[in-house]
XYZ file of C-alpha atoms in Angstrom:
639
model
C 5.398 -19.533 -31.810
C 3.788 -22.825 -30.147
C 6.578 -23.827 -28.165
C 4.825 -23.894 -25.214
C 2.598 -26.776 -26.476
C 5.798 -29.133 -27.531
C 6.406 -30.152 -24.196
C 2.888 -30.996 -22.815
C 1.498 -34.479 -22.361
C -1.775 -35.087 -24.184
C -4.014 -34.664 -21.359
C -2.160 -31.189 -20.841
C -2.366 -29.997 -24.230
C -6.202 -30.770 -24.002
C -6.576 -28.908 -21.365
C -4.380 -25.831 -22.500
C -6.285 -26.229 -26.061
C -9.762 -26.013 -24.485
C -10.171 -21.984 -25.266
C -14.013 -21.139 -24.296
C -16.359 -22.289 -21.900
C -15.823 -23.846 -18.169
C -12.723 -26.404 -17.603
C -12.178 -28.486 -14.670
C -8.734 -30.212 -14.414
C -8.366 -32.472 -11.793
C -4.294 -32.663 -11.519
C -2.603 -35.179 -9.360
C 0.066 -34.502 -7.114
C 3.576 -33.413 -9.578
C 1.415 -33.869 -12.515
C 2.550 -30.369 -13.560
C -0.477 -28.419 -13.071
C 1.235 -24.725 -12.734
C 2.765 -25.708 -16.230
C -0.396 -26.604 -17.348
C -2.011 -23.227 -16.433
C 0.761 -21.149 -17.693
C 1.003 -22.927 -20.823
C -3.004 -22.408 -21.165
C -2.264 -18.589 -20.146
C 0.238 -18.260 -22.939
C -1.868 -19.693 -25.575
C -4.748 -17.332 -24.915
C -2.556 -14.906 -25.253
C -1.180 -16.286 -28.388
C -4.738 -16.684 -30.123
C -5.664 -12.921 -29.743
C -7.103 -12.348 -25.987
C -5.741 -9.612 -24.298
C -3.425 -10.330 -21.489
C -4.905 -7.796 -19.223
C -8.238 -9.728 -19.523
C -6.906 -12.801 -17.756
C -6.823 -13.057 -14.179
C -5.051 -16.424 -12.261
C -5.670 -16.999 -8.577
C -3.429 -18.908 -6.322
C -3.403 -19.583 -2.688
C 0.091 -18.660 -1.819
C 2.490 -15.823 -2.844
C 5.379 -18.432 -3.637
C 3.143 -19.950 -6.304
C 1.831 -16.521 -7.940
C 5.322 -15.508 -8.194
C 6.615 -18.913 -9.500
C 3.663 -18.658 -12.205
C 4.467 -14.852 -13.113
C 8.144 -16.016 -13.550
C 6.882 -18.781 -15.745
C 5.170 -16.459 -17.729
C 8.265 -14.282 -17.627
C 5.996 -11.365 -16.515
C 8.020 -8.312 -16.378
C 6.735 -4.740 -15.958
C 4.678 -4.382 -18.937
C 1.471 -2.221 -18.523
C -0.276 -5.029 -20.527
C -0.224 -8.391 -18.418
C -2.366 -11.019 -16.672
C -3.585 -10.473 -13.611
C -1.765 -12.958 -11.274
C -2.523 -13.230 -7.536
C -3.420 -14.869 -4.489
C -7.212 -14.537 -3.484
C -6.059 -11.821 -0.592
C -4.257 -9.579 -2.930
C -7.110 -9.705 -5.271
C -9.071 -8.379 -2.797
C -7.144 -5.802 -1.711
C -6.616 -4.758 -5.145
C -10.578 -4.394 -5.704
C -11.234 -2.948 -2.076
C -8.963 -0.433 -2.896
C -10.065 0.699 -6.243
C -13.717 1.004 -4.394
C -12.510 1.774 -0.984
C -15.176 5.006 -0.812
C -17.935 2.260 -1.371
C -16.656 0.768 2.070
C -16.263 3.967 3.567
C -12.529 3.628 3.669
C -9.616 5.232 1.951
C -6.880 3.666 -0.049
C -4.662 3.327 2.831
C -6.548 1.563 5.209
C -4.490 -0.959 7.201
C -4.620 -4.752 7.166
C -4.299 -6.370 10.550
C -2.032 -9.084 10.069
C -2.513 -12.528 12.218
C -0.541 -10.621 15.441
C -2.291 -7.411 15.254
C -5.873 -9.442 15.244
C -4.744 -11.560 17.953
C -3.717 -8.785 19.881
C -6.826 -6.781 19.667
C -8.824 -9.466 20.820
C -6.754 -10.176 23.541
C -7.195 -6.135 24.922
C -10.953 -6.830 24.237
C -11.039 -9.825 26.324
C -9.032 -8.260 29.140
C -11.337 -5.351 29.137
C -14.078 -7.712 29.855
C -12.173 -8.771 33.131
C -11.576 -12.515 31.350
C -8.414 -14.614 31.594
C -7.012 -14.690 28.390
C -5.158 -18.119 29.293
C -8.951 -19.781 30.003
C -10.276 -17.533 26.870
C -7.766 -18.047 24.398
C -7.781 -15.058 21.471
C -6.913 -17.365 19.066
C -10.460 -19.854 19.360
C -12.269 -16.807 19.375
C -10.528 -15.935 15.637
C -10.917 -19.015 14.785
C -14.735 -18.946 15.350
C -14.680 -15.363 13.375
C -12.851 -16.482 10.861
C -14.541 -19.352 10.040
C -18.077 -17.395 10.030
C -16.915 -14.897 7.730
C -15.467 -17.577 5.211
C -18.970 -18.793 5.380
C -20.444 -15.120 4.314
C -21.649 -13.950 7.481
C -20.368 -10.675 9.515
C -21.457 -9.862 12.930
C -25.027 -9.128 12.607
C -25.668 -12.254 10.352
C -23.754 -14.115 13.960
C -25.930 -11.967 16.301
C -28.794 -13.069 14.555
C -28.320 -16.796 14.216
C -27.678 -16.943 17.983
C -30.670 -15.122 19.303
C -33.324 -18.136 20.037
C -33.276 -21.460 22.126
C -30.031 -22.338 20.892
C -27.624 -19.993 22.035
C -25.258 -20.500 24.804
C -23.270 -17.957 27.320
C -20.394 -19.126 25.137
C -22.091 -17.831 21.681
C -23.295 -14.830 23.338
C -19.341 -14.091 24.695
C -18.331 -14.548 20.887
C -21.049 -12.326 19.659
C -19.584 -9.635 22.535
C -16.125 -10.282 21.678
C -16.769 -10.358 17.757
C -19.139 -6.714 17.953
C -15.884 -5.082 20.115
C -13.376 -6.482 17.348
C -15.378 -5.148 14.822
C -15.379 -1.612 16.594
C -11.948 -1.537 17.050
C -11.300 -2.364 13.279
C -14.045 0.424 12.221
C -12.278 2.873 14.286
C -9.098 2.464 12.963
C -9.738 2.262 9.451
C -8.544 -1.232 9.444
C -9.719 -4.682 7.818
C -8.373 -8.047 8.995
C -7.599 -11.081 6.543
C -11.049 -12.416 6.337
C -12.544 -8.720 5.690
C -10.372 -8.765 2.408
C -12.626 -11.707 0.846
C -15.849 -10.970 2.737
C -15.941 -7.490 2.006
C -14.779 -7.806 -1.722
C -17.574 -10.386 -2.055
C -20.260 -7.938 -0.280
C -18.948 -5.455 -3.213
C -19.444 -7.449 -5.847
C -23.026 -8.843 -4.657
C -24.304 -5.612 -3.559
C -22.771 -3.514 -6.461
C -23.964 -4.512 -10.039
C -22.016 -1.945 -11.890
C -18.672 -2.642 -9.762
C -19.006 -6.514 -10.554
C -20.022 -6.011 -14.568
C -16.609 -3.740 -14.462
C -14.469 -6.845 -13.343
C -16.538 -9.175 -15.516
C -16.021 -7.119 -18.594
C -12.321 -6.561 -17.339
C -11.227 -10.575 -16.439
C -13.126 -12.425 -19.067
C -10.650 -15.622 -18.483
C -10.386 -16.638 -15.240
C -8.208 -19.511 -13.715
C -8.065 -20.833 -10.073
C -5.324 -23.024 -9.044
C -6.108 -25.316 -5.806
C -9.903 -25.240 -6.181
C -10.561 -28.092 -3.578
C -9.224 -25.348 -1.196
C -11.786 -23.063 -1.716
C -14.266 -21.760 1.322
C -17.336 -20.321 0.587
C -16.398 -17.094 0.019
C -13.835 -17.532 -2.186
C -16.052 -19.674 -4.335
C -18.651 -16.985 -4.426
C -15.965 -14.455 -5.495
C -15.293 -16.300 -8.490
C -18.692 -17.510 -9.060
C -19.713 -13.849 -9.550
C -16.444 -13.062 -11.525
C -17.113 -15.841 -14.179
C -21.124 -15.053 -14.016
C -20.933 -13.388 -17.315
C -18.347 -14.819 -19.450
C -18.062 -18.510 -17.746
C -14.493 -18.968 -18.946
C -13.695 -20.491 -15.762
C -10.721 -22.798 -15.609
C -10.090 -24.194 -12.313
C -7.201 -27.037 -11.444
C -7.409 -28.929 -8.114
C -7.026 -32.688 -6.309
C -9.685 -33.577 -4.164
C -6.952 -36.036 -2.713
C -5.365 -33.024 -1.287
C -8.136 -31.036 0.394
C -6.419 -30.641 3.919
C -8.062 -27.530 4.915
C -11.267 -28.583 6.167
C -10.605 -26.812 9.700
C -10.121 -23.422 8.125
C -13.108 -23.774 5.818
C -11.892 -25.192 2.720
C -15.107 -26.743 1.144
C -14.389 -29.907 -0.800
C -17.936 -29.755 -2.222
C -16.840 -26.904 -4.488
C -14.768 -28.640 -6.800
C -17.030 -31.936 -6.646
C -20.045 -30.105 -7.666
C -18.173 -27.874 -10.365
C -20.250 -29.984 -13.196
C -23.435 -28.993 -11.239
C -22.417 -25.428 -11.543
C -21.199 -25.706 -14.995
C -23.235 -28.716 -16.841
C -21.061 -27.913 -20.165
C -17.863 -28.316 -18.251
C -15.036 -29.912 -19.917
C -13.003 -31.977 -17.307
C -9.599 -33.468 -17.805
C -7.604 -35.808 -15.648
C -3.888 -35.045 -15.205
C -2.456 -38.657 -13.822
C 1.420 -38.531 -15.275
C 3.681 -37.757 -12.197
C 6.834 -36.075 -13.163
C 8.323 -35.732 -9.495
C 8.541 -38.800 -8.012
C 9.907 -42.302 -8.147
C 7.713 -45.180 -8.985
C 7.795 -46.564 -5.461
C 6.544 -43.577 -3.737
C 3.826 -43.342 -6.751
C 3.172 -46.920 -5.328
C 3.062 -46.337 -1.977
C 0.878 -42.617 -2.374
C -1.884 -44.624 -4.981
C -2.164 -47.496 -2.007
C -2.675 -44.572 0.548
C -5.184 -42.791 -0.919
C -7.137 -45.696 -2.710
C -8.459 -46.242 0.767
C -10.944 -42.842 0.546
C -14.046 -42.985 -0.768
C -14.922 -39.442 -1.033
C -12.516 -38.824 -4.090
C -12.439 -38.675 -7.990
C -10.825 -42.070 -8.756
C -7.105 -41.597 -10.255
C -4.086 -43.337 -10.294
C -1.048 -41.648 -10.504
C 2.095 -43.156 -12.846
C 5.572 -42.300 -13.916
C 8.301 -42.629 -16.543
C 10.694 -42.220 -13.478
C 12.938 -44.824 -12.031
C 11.536 -47.441 -9.506
C 13.860 -45.812 -6.817
C 14.732 -46.496 -3.411
C 12.186 -48.558 -1.061
C 10.712 -46.250 1.677
C 12.811 -46.414 4.799
C 10.992 -47.443 8.249
C 12.581 -46.080 11.539
C 10.957 -46.942 15.371
C 12.902 -44.859 17.989
C 12.728 -45.738 21.549
C 11.584 -42.364 22.396
C 11.018 -39.259 20.440
C 14.458 -37.785 21.163
C 16.110 -41.032 19.799
C 13.997 -40.600 16.628
C 14.867 -36.789 16.274
C 18.736 -37.836 16.490
C 17.774 -40.589 13.962
C 16.606 -37.850 11.489
C 19.717 -35.476 12.470
C 22.077 -38.181 11.873
C 20.586 -39.662 8.845
C 20.434 -35.710 7.247
C 24.148 -35.814 8.370
C 25.061 -38.692 6.245
C 23.249 -37.308 3.396
C 24.699 -33.961 3.728
C 28.378 -35.649 3.947
C 27.137 -37.434 0.575
C 26.946 -34.456 -1.604
C 23.204 -33.914 -0.951
C 22.246 -30.088 -0.453
C 20.833 -29.729 2.925
C 17.900 -27.677 1.026
C 17.229 -30.848 -0.950
C 15.971 -32.520 2.622
C 12.890 -31.558 4.434
C 11.183 -32.988 7.826
C 7.702 -32.882 8.131
C 5.550 -33.499 11.160
C 2.029 -33.405 12.007
C 1.980 -31.340 15.040
C 4.231 -27.788 15.729
C 5.004 -28.908 18.989
C 7.295 -31.824 17.574
C 10.242 -29.452 15.831
C 11.493 -28.886 19.612
C 13.759 -32.154 19.892
C 14.028 -32.263 16.411
C 15.803 -28.807 16.359
C 17.912 -30.009 19.398
C 18.914 -32.876 17.588
C 20.063 -31.068 14.477
C 22.037 -28.295 16.807
C 23.565 -31.230 18.688
C 25.012 -32.788 15.302
C 25.722 -29.135 13.913
C 23.137 -29.531 10.853
C 22.172 -26.576 9.251
C 18.155 -25.902 9.521
C 15.419 -23.751 8.712
C 12.110 -23.923 10.406
C 9.259 -23.275 7.992
C 7.252 -20.078 9.559
C 10.072 -17.776 11.002
C 8.635 -14.899 8.923
C 11.128 -12.024 8.331
C 7.766 -9.534 9.072
C 7.582 -10.673 12.083
C 10.611 -9.462 13.291
C 9.863 -6.698 15.932
C 12.166 -4.157 14.497
C 10.750 -4.848 11.050
C 7.376 -4.487 12.207
C 8.268 -1.047 13.970
C 9.313 0.301 10.628
C 6.043 -1.185 8.724
C 3.752 0.603 11.853
C 5.650 3.943 11.204
C 4.634 3.690 7.459
C 1.000 2.399 8.410
C 0.404 5.340 11.015
C 2.065 7.984 8.599
C -0.548 7.035 6.159
C -3.901 6.091 8.189
C -3.461 7.998 11.539
C -6.611 6.419 12.635
C -4.719 3.305 13.010
C -4.158 2.966 17.164
C -2.745 -0.466 16.878
C 0.155 1.322 14.765
C 1.034 3.925 17.140
C 0.261 2.338 20.053
C 3.136 0.384 18.965
C 5.648 2.801 17.734
C 4.875 5.758 19.768
C 7.434 4.531 22.380
C 10.144 3.708 19.625
C 12.735 5.005 20.422
C 11.338 5.447 24.132
C 9.979 9.214 24.491
C 8.560 8.539 28.131
C 4.936 8.400 26.969
C 2.500 6.137 29.006
C -0.580 4.155 28.656
C -2.836 6.978 30.574
C -1.482 9.543 28.012
C -2.268 7.641 24.904
C -5.753 6.742 26.189
C -5.962 10.639 26.613
C -4.868 11.057 22.919
C -7.555 9.048 21.696
C -10.347 9.983 23.857
C -9.663 13.776 22.363
C -8.136 14.640 25.713
C -5.208 16.246 24.496
C -5.585 19.623 26.164
C -5.497 18.291 29.630
C -1.997 17.073 29.186
C 0.953 18.772 30.792
C 2.805 21.086 28.668
C 6.079 19.136 28.184
C 4.045 15.686 27.182
C 1.939 18.009 24.650
C 5.319 19.178 23.067
C 6.376 15.521 22.741
C 3.182 14.509 21.746
C 2.737 17.110 18.820
C 6.873 16.151 17.651
C 5.593 12.663 17.212
C 2.800 13.242 15.202
C 4.466 15.566 13.162
C 6.827 13.057 12.778
C 3.892 10.791 11.242
C 2.935 13.589 9.003
C 6.403 13.664 7.662
C 6.436 9.899 7.140
C 3.106 10.012 5.295
C 4.076 12.896 3.464
C 7.530 10.797 2.368
C 5.541 7.520 1.407
C 3.342 9.591 -0.957
C 6.086 11.291 -2.504
C 9.429 9.203 -2.469
C 10.127 5.368 -3.767
C 9.357 2.773 -1.420
C 13.121 1.902 -0.856
C 13.702 5.711 0.265
C 10.643 6.137 2.479
C 12.029 2.717 4.747
C 15.662 4.605 4.784
C 13.628 8.235 5.621
C 12.055 6.238 8.662
C 14.584 4.289 10.062
C 16.617 7.718 9.988
C 13.911 10.232 11.087
C 12.363 8.138 13.714
C 15.604 8.087 15.721
C 15.813 4.330 15.585
C 19.249 3.967 13.503
C 20.573 6.633 16.094
C 19.360 4.729 19.080
C 20.778 1.413 17.439
C 23.942 1.996 15.462
C 26.381 1.939 18.690
C 24.533 -0.629 20.564
C 25.379 -4.370 21.035
C 25.432 -6.784 18.710
C 21.707 -7.537 19.142
C 21.083 -3.890 18.327
C 23.369 -3.707 15.556
C 21.765 -7.232 14.106
C 18.098 -5.384 14.588
C 19.554 -2.449 12.355
C 20.964 -4.647 9.569
C 17.379 -6.417 9.403
C 15.415 -2.576 8.941
C 18.028 -1.905 6.522
C 17.388 -5.526 4.641
C 13.708 -4.160 4.552
C 14.834 -1.347 2.803
C 16.601 -3.669 0.082
C 13.406 -5.627 -0.143
C 11.506 -2.481 -1.103
C 13.644 -1.835 -4.052
C 11.690 -4.609 -5.898
C 8.470 -1.779 -5.949
C 10.923 1.040 -6.741
C 9.596 1.022 -10.396
C 5.954 1.293 -9.656
C 4.306 4.505 -9.487
C 4.803 6.797 -6.597
C 2.501 5.639 -3.544
C 1.670 2.440 -5.465
C 4.929 0.942 -4.692
C 4.732 1.493 -0.973
C 0.965 0.406 -0.938
C 2.558 -3.154 -2.266
C 5.149 -3.220 0.230
C 2.569 -2.921 3.031
C 0.085 -5.628 1.326
C 3.423 -7.949 1.290
C 4.274 -7.531 4.614
C 0.491 -8.129 5.864
C 0.057 -11.123 3.497
C 2.987 -12.786 4.348
C 2.560 -16.679 4.560
C 4.650 -19.438 5.957
C 6.071 -20.359 2.937
C 7.299 -16.820 2.216
C 10.224 -17.564 4.666
C 11.677 -19.737 2.135
C 12.428 -16.665 -0.140
C 15.956 -16.614 0.703
C 16.158 -20.281 0.401
C 18.825 -20.891 2.993
C 21.009 -23.637 2.408
C 19.394 -25.994 5.439
C 17.226 -28.872 5.866
C 13.446 -27.551 5.722
C 11.776 -28.230 8.885
C 7.979 -27.780 8.988
C 4.136 -28.890 9.538
C 2.859 -31.551 6.464
C 0.214 -28.857 6.434
C 2.991 -25.883 5.484
C 4.626 -28.451 2.746
C 1.992 -28.503 0.666
C 2.968 -27.152 -2.878
C 6.299 -27.725 -2.390
C 8.765 -30.585 -3.462
C 12.223 -32.260 -1.823
C 14.501 -34.729 -2.927
C 14.718 -36.275 0.305
C 11.634 -36.314 2.938
C 11.167 -37.357 6.520
C 7.854 -37.940 7.460
C 7.954 -38.173 11.267
C 5.821 -38.974 14.216
C 3.815 -41.674 12.596
C 1.789 -42.752 15.924
C -2.171 -43.334 16.352
C -3.722 -40.282 17.556
C -0.471 -38.243 16.461
C -0.629 -39.019 12.657
C -3.376 -39.554 12.351
C -4.248 -36.771 14.748
C -6.748 -37.189 17.084
C -8.038 -33.792 18.332
C -8.838 -34.120 22.580
C -12.555 -34.130 23.052
C -13.311 -34.694 19.258
C -15.902 -37.257 18.033
C -14.039 -38.964 15.037
C -15.961 -39.048 12.066
C -15.102 -40.539 8.169
C -14.577 -37.115 6.945
C -11.768 -36.134 9.642
C -10.244 -39.659 9.281
C -10.316 -38.996 5.422
C -8.751 -35.839 5.704
C -5.716 -37.119 7.909
C -5.113 -40.069 5.141
C -4.993 -37.088 2.491
C -2.790 -34.974 4.535
C -0.352 -38.200 4.884
C -0.889 -38.479 0.946
C 0.469 -35.002 0.841
C 3.292 -35.772 2.645
C 4.384 -38.686 0.721
C 4.131 -36.476 -2.620
C 6.307 -34.182 -1.970
C 9.525 -36.646 -1.942
C 11.108 -36.697 -5.643
C 13.677 -39.877 -4.903
C 13.417 -40.974 -1.227
C 11.223 -40.793 1.882
C 12.065 -41.936 5.262
C 8.878 -42.755 7.823
C 9.799 -42.345 11.626
C 7.825 -43.607 15.029
C 8.864 -43.729 18.483
C 7.619 -46.677 21.107
C 7.030 -43.538 23.427
C 6.089 -40.108 23.670
C 6.280 -37.333 25.859
C 2.821 -34.594 25.472
C 2.119 -32.053 27.587
C 4.945 -33.517 30.360
C 3.363 -37.225 30.257
C 4.904 -39.760 28.798
C 2.815 -42.505 26.915
C 3.484 -45.773 25.000
C 2.501 -45.381 21.880
C 1.068 -47.504 18.423
C 2.421 -47.246 15.130
C 0.170 -45.473 12.767
C -2.510 -47.565 10.775
C -0.681 -45.635 7.585
C 2.230 -47.675 8.144
C 0.651 -50.788 8.148
C -1.510 -49.599 5.072
C 2.133 -49.509 2.846
C 2.895 -53.238 1.515
C 5.656 -54.872 2.575
C 7.351 -54.595 -0.692
C 7.932 -51.144 -0.762
C 9.684 -50.794 2.876
C 12.719 -51.539 4.326
C 13.684 -51.652 8.379
C 16.233 -49.357 9.123
C 17.295 -49.848 12.363
C 21.226 -49.173 11.513
C 21.606 -45.939 14.189
C 21.135 -46.213 17.599
C 21.398 -43.414 20.305
C 23.844 -44.024 22.777
C 22.254 -41.793 25.421
C 18.973 -44.637 25.451
C 20.470 -46.107 28.649
C 20.022 -42.305 30.155
C 16.282 -42.100 29.351
C 15.766 -46.004 30.803
C 16.934 -44.533 34.112
C 15.287 -41.806 34.201
């Protein structure tokens, strides 16, 4: 019965056996935090706690799935609720949709939906979207919502002496964006959290219902919580105070999107009777890798002191390579990856990490040249046009107010319906349309009605197949060229993916499929786990681990990164160091550090200075690897 306890070390067991009251677990990289959380949940259940009264919140779908798998959760009616913060928000808001003026079938704007909405708004204002980037407005809106502010709060805050024309423009854009969301009965990512918080805060009877339901709360990666996530957790735990948070200050790397390190640092102030457990034994990396990680992070002062150790082997030294430029650096990485693969290493056990997305292009070119299989993390299945089209048909069928979805699919396949017609449809001028166009429009909305009925009457996989056939897409693509056939295959793959929700009650399964499509993250593109070298940013690598890791572009200004026109401060410097620590601790067996003497960025070639992180590593842990020399160097010199 207590088998789950036998494999735990003393510190892990201490955390697992603490049943009632607040618990703070500082878990170093690779210290078995997921194992500890799942063992704690198993212990609660073994000691009579009802599974349904346990809540576990993670930050990625991948982490939630891993936790469910470890708990061996099947389709039992009574089981712990394991989800991300956003999925938790969807669950609570759907159960209480009337309180927020929506139906259960409200649409969720994914990032591309939000980007398009803001781009349209800026164009309506007569502004150039190259000069006024939609992403920058969305970043401000997201940050403010994460700090518990809605558009009304923001408009109040900018009235006064400190208001600027930029603040006023943000306020106008945000107001128009909220109007668009309301009209379409839609929420964006940040609303899923902000409206959940407002619901719990302003409706005591709803808050008490969930406090009674979830009596034991677990939150993973607590150092990454922002203000709204912190408040949701605090409200849910307010009554029973059985809250267990797990985190690592040294892996706090998301302050730019609102993560507040104070949440974990102040946990003992929020809960003075909290038990604190420190997990320092690492099960992932070699002794040399951990020695380097400890050296790197000790320079930070805003942290809780800990020292990772392991019983693993000493391992290889850290290889260091300097390329003539970024192209030579990339060819070294591709060549070394090919060597490892030829030695029998699985390509998927190798990762290439970079600080900025633009670095991937030259690395991809080198991998193509060397015929090394690779997969760029972030190429999402749900972002493919044809897949989004099918999803939009279903969303519009369930929510006929969703203008964004209708505009996307009203001409899929082509129906000859133009922008002016669409405007008339949504401004209640359908009667003014020509008779022939009225027929087309009526047929389209009749199709949406059939799809909506199908979604509430059939299993999710059958609904997807129904859309592919009834929409006319299959007929248009099946006799097309190779690209058309590939698009059709991707749509059919969506039907295959939907099968995993077929066991759920009719209606609920399709909701889960739409939720997965909207909330898919970069790491979800690893679901298929292609046997290929993984390329990704360091931020995207958090929570993952690989046998062999290349950390690239280690130059001052790139890694550590310097933002243009930004004033450097201690907090930024410490976060960059934490980011390098995260990169180092992704590796199990071997690390390759690379940099270039010159790099071309935005068309300008600059001489570079090696990153301070390299000089922070004691020479006893480093070995120079200059055995590779790219033969095209002479060409670069001549250019």
